[in-house]
mmCIF file of C-alpha atoms in Angstrom:
data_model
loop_
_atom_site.group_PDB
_atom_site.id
_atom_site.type_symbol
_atom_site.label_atom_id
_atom_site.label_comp_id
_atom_site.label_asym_id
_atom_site.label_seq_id
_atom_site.Cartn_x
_atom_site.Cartn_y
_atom_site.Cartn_z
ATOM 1 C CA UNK W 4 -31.012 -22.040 41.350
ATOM 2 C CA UNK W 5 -28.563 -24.629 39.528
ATOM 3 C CA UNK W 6 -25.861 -21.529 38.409
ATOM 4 C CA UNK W 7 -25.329 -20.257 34.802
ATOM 5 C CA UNK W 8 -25.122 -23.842 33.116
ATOM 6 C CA UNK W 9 -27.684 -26.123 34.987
ATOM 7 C CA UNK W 10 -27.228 -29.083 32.408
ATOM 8 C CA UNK W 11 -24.145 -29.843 33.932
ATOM 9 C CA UNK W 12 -25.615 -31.105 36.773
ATOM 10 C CA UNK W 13 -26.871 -34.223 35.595
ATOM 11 C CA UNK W 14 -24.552 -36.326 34.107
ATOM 12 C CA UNK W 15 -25.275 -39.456 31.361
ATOM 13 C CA UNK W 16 -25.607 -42.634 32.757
ATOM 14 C CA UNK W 17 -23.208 -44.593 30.077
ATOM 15 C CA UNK W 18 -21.147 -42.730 27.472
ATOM 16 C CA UNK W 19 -22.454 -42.487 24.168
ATOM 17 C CA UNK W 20 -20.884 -44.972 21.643
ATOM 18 C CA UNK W 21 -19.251 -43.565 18.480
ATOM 19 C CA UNK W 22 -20.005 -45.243 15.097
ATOM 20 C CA UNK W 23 -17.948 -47.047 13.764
ATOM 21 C CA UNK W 24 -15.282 -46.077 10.912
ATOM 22 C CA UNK W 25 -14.579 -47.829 7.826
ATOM 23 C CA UNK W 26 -10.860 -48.357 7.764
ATOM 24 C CA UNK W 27 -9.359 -46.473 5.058
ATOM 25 C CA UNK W 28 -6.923 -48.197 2.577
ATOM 26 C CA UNK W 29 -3.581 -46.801 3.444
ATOM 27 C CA UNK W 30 -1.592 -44.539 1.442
ATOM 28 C CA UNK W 31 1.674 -45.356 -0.369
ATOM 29 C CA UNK W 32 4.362 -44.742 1.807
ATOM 30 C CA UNK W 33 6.441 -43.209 -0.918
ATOM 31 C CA UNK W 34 3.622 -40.166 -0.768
ATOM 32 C CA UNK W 35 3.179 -39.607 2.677
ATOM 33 C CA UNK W 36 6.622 -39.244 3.416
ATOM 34 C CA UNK W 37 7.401 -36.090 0.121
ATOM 35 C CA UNK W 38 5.988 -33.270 1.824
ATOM 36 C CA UNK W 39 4.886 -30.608 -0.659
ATOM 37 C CA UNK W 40 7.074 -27.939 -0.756
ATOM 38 C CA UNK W 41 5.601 -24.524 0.293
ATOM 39 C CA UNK W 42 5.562 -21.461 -1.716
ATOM 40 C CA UNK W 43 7.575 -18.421 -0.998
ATOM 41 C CA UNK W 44 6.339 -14.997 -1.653
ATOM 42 C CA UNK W 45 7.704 -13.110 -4.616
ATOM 43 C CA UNK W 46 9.398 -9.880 -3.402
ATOM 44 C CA UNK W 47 7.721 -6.864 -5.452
ATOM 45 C CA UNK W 48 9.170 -4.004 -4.483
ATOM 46 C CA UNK W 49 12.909 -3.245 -5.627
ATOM 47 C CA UNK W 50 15.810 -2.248 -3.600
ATOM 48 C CA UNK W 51 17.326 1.120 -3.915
ATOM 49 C CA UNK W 52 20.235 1.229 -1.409
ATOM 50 C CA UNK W 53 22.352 -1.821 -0.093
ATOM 51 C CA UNK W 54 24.569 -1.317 3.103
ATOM 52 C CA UNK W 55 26.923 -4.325 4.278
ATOM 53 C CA UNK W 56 29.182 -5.306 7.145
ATOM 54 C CA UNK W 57 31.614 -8.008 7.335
ATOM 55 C CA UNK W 58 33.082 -8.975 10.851
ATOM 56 C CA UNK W 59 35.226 -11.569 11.808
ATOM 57 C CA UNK W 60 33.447 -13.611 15.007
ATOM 58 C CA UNK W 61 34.868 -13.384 18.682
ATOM 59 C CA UNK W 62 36.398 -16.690 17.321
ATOM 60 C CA UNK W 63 38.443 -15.279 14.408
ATOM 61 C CA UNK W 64 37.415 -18.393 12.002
ATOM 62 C CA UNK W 65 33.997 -17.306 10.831
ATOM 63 C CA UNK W 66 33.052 -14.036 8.905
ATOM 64 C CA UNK W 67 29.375 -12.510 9.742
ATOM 65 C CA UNK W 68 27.952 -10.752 7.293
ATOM 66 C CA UNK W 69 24.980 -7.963 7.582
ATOM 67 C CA UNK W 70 23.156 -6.813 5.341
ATOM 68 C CA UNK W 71 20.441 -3.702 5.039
ATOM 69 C CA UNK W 72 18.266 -3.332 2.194
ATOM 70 C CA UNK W 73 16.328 -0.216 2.031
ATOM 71 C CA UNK W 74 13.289 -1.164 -0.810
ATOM 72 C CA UNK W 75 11.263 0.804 -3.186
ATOM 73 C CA UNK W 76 8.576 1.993 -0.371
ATOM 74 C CA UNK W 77 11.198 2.871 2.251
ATOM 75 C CA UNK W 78 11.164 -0.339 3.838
ATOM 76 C CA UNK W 79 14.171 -1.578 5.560
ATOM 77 C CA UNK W 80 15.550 -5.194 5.436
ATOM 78 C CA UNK W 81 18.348 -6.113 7.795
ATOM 79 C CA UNK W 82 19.831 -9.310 7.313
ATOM 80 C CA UNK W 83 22.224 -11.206 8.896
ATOM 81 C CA UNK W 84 24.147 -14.144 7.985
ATOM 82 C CA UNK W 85 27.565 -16.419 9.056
ATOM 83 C CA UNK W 86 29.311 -17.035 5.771
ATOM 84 C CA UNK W 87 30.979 -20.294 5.354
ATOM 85 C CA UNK W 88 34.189 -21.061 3.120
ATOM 86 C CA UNK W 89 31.646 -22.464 -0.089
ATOM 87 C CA UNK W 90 29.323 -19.098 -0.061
ATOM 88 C CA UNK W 91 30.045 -16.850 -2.762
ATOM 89 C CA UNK W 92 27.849 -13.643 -3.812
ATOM 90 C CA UNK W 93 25.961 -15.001 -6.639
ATOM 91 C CA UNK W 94 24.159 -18.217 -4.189
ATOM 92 C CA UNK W 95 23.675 -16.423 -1.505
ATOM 93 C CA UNK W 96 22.252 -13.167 -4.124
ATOM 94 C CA UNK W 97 19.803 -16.036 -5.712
ATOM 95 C CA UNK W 98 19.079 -17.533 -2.551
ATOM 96 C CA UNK W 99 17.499 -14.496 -1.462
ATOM 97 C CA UNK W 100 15.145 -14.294 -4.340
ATOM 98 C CA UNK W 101 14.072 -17.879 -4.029
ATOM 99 C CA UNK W 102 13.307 -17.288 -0.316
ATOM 100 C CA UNK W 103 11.532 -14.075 -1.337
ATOM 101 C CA UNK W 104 13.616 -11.700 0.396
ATOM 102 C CA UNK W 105 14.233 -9.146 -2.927
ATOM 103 C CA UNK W 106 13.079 -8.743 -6.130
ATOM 104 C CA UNK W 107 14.206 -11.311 -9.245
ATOM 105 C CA UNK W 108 15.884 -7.890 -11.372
ATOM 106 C CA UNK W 109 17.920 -7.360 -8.338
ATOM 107 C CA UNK W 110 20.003 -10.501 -8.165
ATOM 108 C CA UNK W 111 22.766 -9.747 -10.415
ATOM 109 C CA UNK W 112 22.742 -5.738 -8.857
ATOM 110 C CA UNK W 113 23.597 -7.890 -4.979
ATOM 111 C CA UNK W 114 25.344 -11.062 -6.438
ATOM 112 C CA UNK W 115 28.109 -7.535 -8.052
ATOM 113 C CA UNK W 116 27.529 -5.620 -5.192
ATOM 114 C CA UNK W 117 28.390 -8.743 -2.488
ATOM 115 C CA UNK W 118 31.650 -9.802 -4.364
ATOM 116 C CA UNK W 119 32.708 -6.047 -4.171
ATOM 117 C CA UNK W 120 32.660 -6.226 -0.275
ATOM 118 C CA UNK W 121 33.897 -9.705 -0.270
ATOM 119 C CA UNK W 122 37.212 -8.112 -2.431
ATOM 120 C CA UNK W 123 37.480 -5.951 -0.358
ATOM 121 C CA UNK W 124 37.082 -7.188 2.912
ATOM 122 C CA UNK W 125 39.345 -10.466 1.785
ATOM 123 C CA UNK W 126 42.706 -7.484 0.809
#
């Protein structure tokens, strides 16, 4: 007779109060404000082919740089990337382990293998 939910026809005459809360001593500003970094995953699988393309942009003053890694288990990574005048091989090659993007053995096998393309895009 009062629908599917019949309690919500009468309503409370005043609103519940809520107990009270002890106030909590405050933390040390120092520690609230460091957040804790997160941890990246580890990459597993290594990477048996590496394609890359350098392009200039519409612009002419920045290089873009793709790159496709084809791992272990036939996965493909494409990543893409605007270089800036600091980057060289072996930060961006180490950068990609820290952010978990290929395998720790592989490093030195990009950092080589981005300076190559780098040469020979630069000549």
């Amino acid at each position: 007779r009062n629908g599917i939910y019949p309690l919500m026809n009468f309503a409370v005459s005043r609103p519940h109060a809520l107990p009270r809360v002890l106030s909590q001593p405050q933390e040390d500003p120092q520690k609230a404000k460091t957040p804790t970094p997160e941890p990246f995953d580890v990459e597993t699988r290594k990477v048996v082919q590496m394609q890359c393309n350098l392009e200039l942009n519409e612009d002419k003053s920045q290089w873009h740089l793709t790159l496709l890694l084809i791992l272990e288990d036939k996965l493909h990574r494409q990543l893409s990337y605007d270089l800036l005048p600091t980057d060289n091989s072996k930060d961006l090659a180490t950068e990609l382990v820290h952010y978990g993007f290929i395998h720790e053995d592989d490093c030195d096998k990009l950092a080589a293998f981005l300076e190559s393309a780098f040469h020979k895009h630069r000549s």
